[in-house]
Amino acid sequence: MSDGAFTTARLHGASGIHFRPVTMERKRVRLALILISLAFLALFLVMPVLAVFVEAFRGGWPAFAEAIFEPDAAAAIRLTLLVAAISVPCNLVFGVAASWAIAKFDFRGKALLNTLIDLPFSVSPVIAGLIYVLMFGSQSLLGPWLKSEGIQVIFAVPGIVLATIFVTFPFVARELIPLMEEQGRGDEEAALSLGASGFQVFFRVTLPNVKWALLYGVLLCNARAMGEFGAVSVVSGHIRGLTNTMPLHVEILYNEYQFAAAFAVASLLAVLALFTLVVKSVLEWRYADEIAATRRH
Amino acid sequence: MVRPISAIASRIRPALAALAVGVAMVVTPALADVSLLNVSYDPTRELYKAYNAAFAAHWKAEGGETVTVQQSHGGSGKQARSVIDGLDADVVTLALQADIDAIAKESGKINPDWRGRLAHNSSPYTSTIVFLVRKGNPKAINDWGDLIKDGVEVITPNPKTSGGARWNYLAAWAYANKAFGNDPAKTKEFVSELFKHVPVLDTGARGSTTTFAQRGIGDVLLAWENEAFLALEELGPDKFDIIVPPLSILAEPPVALVDANVDAKGTRKVAQAYLDYLYSAEGQTIAAKNYYRPSEPTLVDAALLTRFPKIDLVTIDDPQFGGWAKAQPEHFGDGGIFDQIYKPN
Amino acid sequence: MAATTIATVRKSSVIPGFGLALGVTLTYLSLIVLIPLALLFWRSASGGPEEFIRISTDPRTIAALRLSFTTSFIAALVNLVFGMILAWILVRYEFPGRRLIDAVIDLPFALPTAVAGIALTTLYAPNGWIGAWLQPFGIRIAYSQTGIIIALIFIGLPFVVRSVQPVLEDLNREVEEVAATLGANRRQTVRRVVMPALMPALLTGFALAFARAVGEYGSVIFIAGNSPYKTEIAPLLIVIKLEEFSYSGATTIAVLMLIASFLVLLAIHLIQSWSRRRYGDV
């Protein structure tokens, strides 16, 4: 077999002649790449998650259920849901606004704005918590005044929400900006020339075009919001049943040598992550054509 | 591909409904007559779980309100910083006097003379530092000097982030100081040699116990006496032995009222009673049952005291340390002796 | 940069809503990110320049920063290579379980970092599932720099895959066919035609994975040994400074990390716009 680019047809025993398209690698290479990927994922991704579940069920179902329905755990789950319910919509609104501004207009400083949006990704969660302590703590300028007004920010729900918003800040915008940039402005301009108002254009042209990316961004944002540990740990105050989120509760249980219970609560978060991903996959599969259509717009 | 928003809306409606349920589930916990926040360090979880229930019953029996005591646990230094930054603690029950001093100094929320307001330097219970070794003590570790033998791995948390680890460090220092006849250079050399035998510096006492017990790292864990007993109880008496060195340090975990917070919340009376009751027969017994050495041993059933072996205990006020105000910056401050021993030559 | 200056320099467009969108963006960005970060800079400067220089030139600070940046760089490189391969097989090949794999890629985003740290330690500790196999060969992963790298690979894994995947999907295969008909073999086509088109996306993924890894705390402290000068990462040093009640120390290290990360991100964005101008939109 010569090594030429045109050697794309190969004999495959009795099964007849198969064509390998020129844009496809040899079977050997394909197999090798797939196996490498699977091994890599197994080692770095599947095994850790598997470990969580194995440890969670070490005590069997009853112990698992007890860990999850215990009052402090239930309070942590409620708080986590509340925090996500506030921070995700905030970031959704921001993400849509930011991507509209960046994708549909040209202005100076766009690269800088783009970078600033990514910045929270690269800020250590510890710092993310610290900045709100510096801003609202007793030692700050704002803290004592807010306190005298009866508003507690850090070591209470508002602080936890702020830290969570910070950490999940870029997720929606990151999903939308590249897609909207790629789709260009033709559709919007056409709709406008046909007499549509700005809001009509947004809700009837732009939004349907990006709804999958938007949904995906929201799902990721939500998953990360529920799982944040470092930043929340700095601003939470760790009051049992009051300001402990699920990840913090995991740490507490772990520190009380209740390893199975710790992993049980952790596995809930893993299930949530998996559920998020399944929803996304099902939607993608069900609306594959629609998604393909918006992609090629 | 243009689809009206209403179509999307109908599809996301179930999601919105789920969200609403999620929000509705978040109801405020049942309001008690009065609630206290006790900000404490890591190893006291079990102690205060038991004590809070006992105190609530006692306070009710005395004709007081229904008391709910909320707990916050974490590294002693981190907890102190949280109180400085505005965590609404009514009482602090920390690992080190230095941490409460820091609250008094940095925030002014605690009266500087707090240490004299309760008996026994405001420490209702004490503890000491012991060794937890693998069953049968295969490396024959019986005294501090054995820790720097070849091939011995020592597990201790980082003194910078853990209160217990500071007591570990000071106990080792006290041993070396005695062994080398008050020679600071040789003492420092011993302590730096000791930390060369530490493969993992966890940030907290509980992290170190997990590293030693669950991960199987190291030959000896330097631990609070109460933590060592608890580890034995929780993680298997058949796996570990407690070794009590002939000399150790008297660790005095102090408690204090956070004056500014109790005055703002109007909880001074009940918070004060909460701390006072720690010194009662019931409080002392609960402490002893949780393996803390009671400060008033006469109030406790003698049978409970047999678990605490008599050893030679050096205090922080010993001249070699000169109290926390001097020892803290000298040993653990920025650029202090602990920082120096890690410096690569 | 004030909104008005941006508004005056924007090119005219018939699409409405620029003021509103940019207004919301900048307000929110300022309140949540910029003002608090500015406060961080201000606090780090409050100790005076000597204090700032003393802390930033302290050998321990330098060792921690060097460790954080090198381990993050290695982890991001590993993720770059495997992320590229993963994206490739997910887009180009059909094989059983492809959809499942596509779904689990995002797990590290969603799994709390502390849980990831505990789970990884359970696996790689000397008595763990994987660590026990390596122990006889004298290989220690947990409580060493290797352990840090493993944790950072885990948390940065989705970034490269998710950056490359959409671009690869949109890539026009006809270009590859043309290259093939012009006599290029598969390797040449991939190297000369496909890779340049993927370069911006690869860079983005690399930069995000790198930047995220530099700041990571929750998962690393469980698996690193946390020994000063050896396995002590910069975020841990920040926490240690805080425990010493040294806000100037903590904020100084935070500022150094921020500046470095920001420069990396900015450089990547500039390279991208440069390559876009050069090669056009791909």
PDB file of C-alpha atoms in Angstrom, chain B residues 77-78 80-81 84-85 99 102 106 153 158 160-161 198-203 211 214-217 332 334 339 342-344, chain C residues 54 58-60 118 121-122 125-127 140 143 217 221 224-229 232 236 239-245 247:
ATOM      1  CA  GLY B  77      -7.376  31.262  63.480  1.00  0.00           C
ATOM      2  CA  LYS B  78      -9.932  31.285  60.688  1.00  0.00           C
ATOM      3  CA  ALA B  80     -11.136  34.331  65.026  1.00  0.00           C
ATOM      4  CA  ARG B  81     -10.765  36.197  61.759  1.00  0.00           C
ATOM      5  CA  ILE B  84     -13.134  40.097  63.613  1.00  0.00           C
ATOM      6  CA  ASP B  85     -14.730  40.537  60.195  1.00  0.00           C
ATOM      7  CA  ASP B  99      -6.722  33.977  68.841  1.00  0.00           C
ATOM      8  CA  ALA B 102      -6.407  38.940  68.355  1.00  0.00           C
ATOM      9  CA  GLU B 106      -8.087  43.902  66.077  1.00  0.00           C
ATOM     10  CA  GLU B 153       7.278   9.992  59.507  1.00  0.00           C
ATOM     11  CA  ASN B 158       0.466  23.400  59.948  1.00  0.00           C
ATOM     12  CA  LYS B 160       0.177  28.615  60.854  1.00  0.00           C
ATOM     13  CA  THR B 161      -3.368  27.438  60.198  1.00  0.00           C
ATOM     14  CA  VAL B 198       6.619  15.700  58.320  1.00  0.00           C
ATOM     15  CA  PRO B 199       5.513  14.603  54.821  1.00  0.00           C
ATOM     16  CA  VAL B 200       2.074  16.253  54.835  1.00  0.00           C
ATOM     17  CA  LEU B 201       1.135  19.497  56.550  1.00  0.00           C
ATOM     18  CA  ASP B 202      -2.644  19.594  56.629  1.00  0.00           C
ATOM     19  CA  THR B 203      -4.401  22.858  57.369  1.00  0.00           C
ATOM     20  CA  THR B 211      -4.335  11.654  56.583  1.00  0.00           C
ATOM     21  CA  GLN B 214      -7.581   6.887  56.498  1.00  0.00           C
ATOM     22  CA  ARG B 215      -4.714   7.436  54.077  1.00  0.00           C
ATOM     23  CA  GLY B 216      -2.225   5.381  56.040  1.00  0.00           C
ATOM     24  CA  ILE B 217       0.495   8.037  55.883  1.00  0.00           C
ATOM     25  CA  PHE B 332       4.457  31.773  64.667  1.00  0.00           C
ATOM     26  CA  ASP B 334       5.508  36.365  59.926  1.00  0.00           C
ATOM     27  CA  ASP B 339       9.018  30.337  59.171  1.00  0.00           C
ATOM     28  CA  TYR B 342      11.416  25.924  56.686  1.00  0.00           C
ATOM     29  CA  LYS B 343      13.722  28.333  54.935  1.00  0.00           C
ATOM     30  CA  PRO B 344      16.035  26.434  52.557  1.00  0.00           C
TER      31      PRO B 344
ATOM     32  CA  ARG C  54       9.040  42.777  50.892  1.00  0.00           C
ATOM     33  CA  ASP C  58       9.908  36.840  49.956  1.00  0.00           C
ATOM     34  CA  PRO C  59      11.408  33.510  48.828  1.00  0.00           C
ATOM     35  CA  ARG C  60       8.399  31.643  50.162  1.00  0.00           C
ATOM     36  CA  ILE C 118     -11.319  14.145  48.500  1.00  0.00           C
ATOM     37  CA  THR C 121      -7.015  11.606  47.319  1.00  0.00           C
ATOM     38  CA  THR C 122      -9.071   8.461  47.926  1.00  0.00           C
ATOM     39  CA  ALA C 125      -3.188   8.036  48.295  1.00  0.00           C
ATOM     40  CA  PRO C 126      -0.661   5.239  48.932  1.00  0.00           C
ATOM     41  CA  ASN C 127      -3.510   3.022  50.150  1.00  0.00           C
ATOM     42  CA  ARG C 140       3.931   8.646  45.145  1.00  0.00           C
ATOM     43  CA  TYR C 143       1.092  14.552  48.668  1.00  0.00           C
ATOM     44  CA  TYR C 217      -7.731  25.850  46.129  1.00  0.00           C
ATOM     45  CA  ILE C 221      -5.210  21.252  49.480  1.00  0.00           C
ATOM     46  CA  ALA C 224      -0.966  18.337  48.011  1.00  0.00           C
ATOM     47  CA  GLY C 225       1.354  17.833  50.961  1.00  0.00           C
ATOM     48  CA  ASN C 226       1.179  21.578  51.723  1.00  0.00           C
ATOM     49  CA  SER C 227       4.869  21.721  52.728  1.00  0.00           C
ATOM     50  CA  PRO C 228       6.346  25.209  52.502  1.00  0.00           C
ATOM     51  CA  TYR C 229       8.670  25.654  49.486  1.00  0.00           C
ATOM     52  CA  GLU C 232       2.504  24.912  49.091  1.00  0.00           C
ATOM     53  CA  LEU C 236      -2.906  28.354  50.377  1.00  0.00           C
ATOM     54  CA  VAL C 239      -5.106  31.628  53.462  1.00  0.00           C
ATOM     55  CA  ILE C 240      -2.086  31.308  55.761  1.00  0.00           C
ATOM     56  CA  LYS C 241      -1.482  35.055  55.611  1.00  0.00           C
ATOM     57  CA  LEU C 242      -5.120  35.620  56.517  1.00  0.00           C
ATOM     58  CA  GLU C 243      -4.775  33.347  59.544  1.00  0.00           C
ATOM     59  CA  GLU C 244      -1.866  35.551  60.632  1.00  0.00           C
ATOM     60  CA  PHE C 245      -4.305  38.476  60.394  1.00  0.00           C
ATOM     61  CA  TYR C 247      -4.386  41.433  55.243  1.00  0.00           C
TER      62      TYR C 247
END
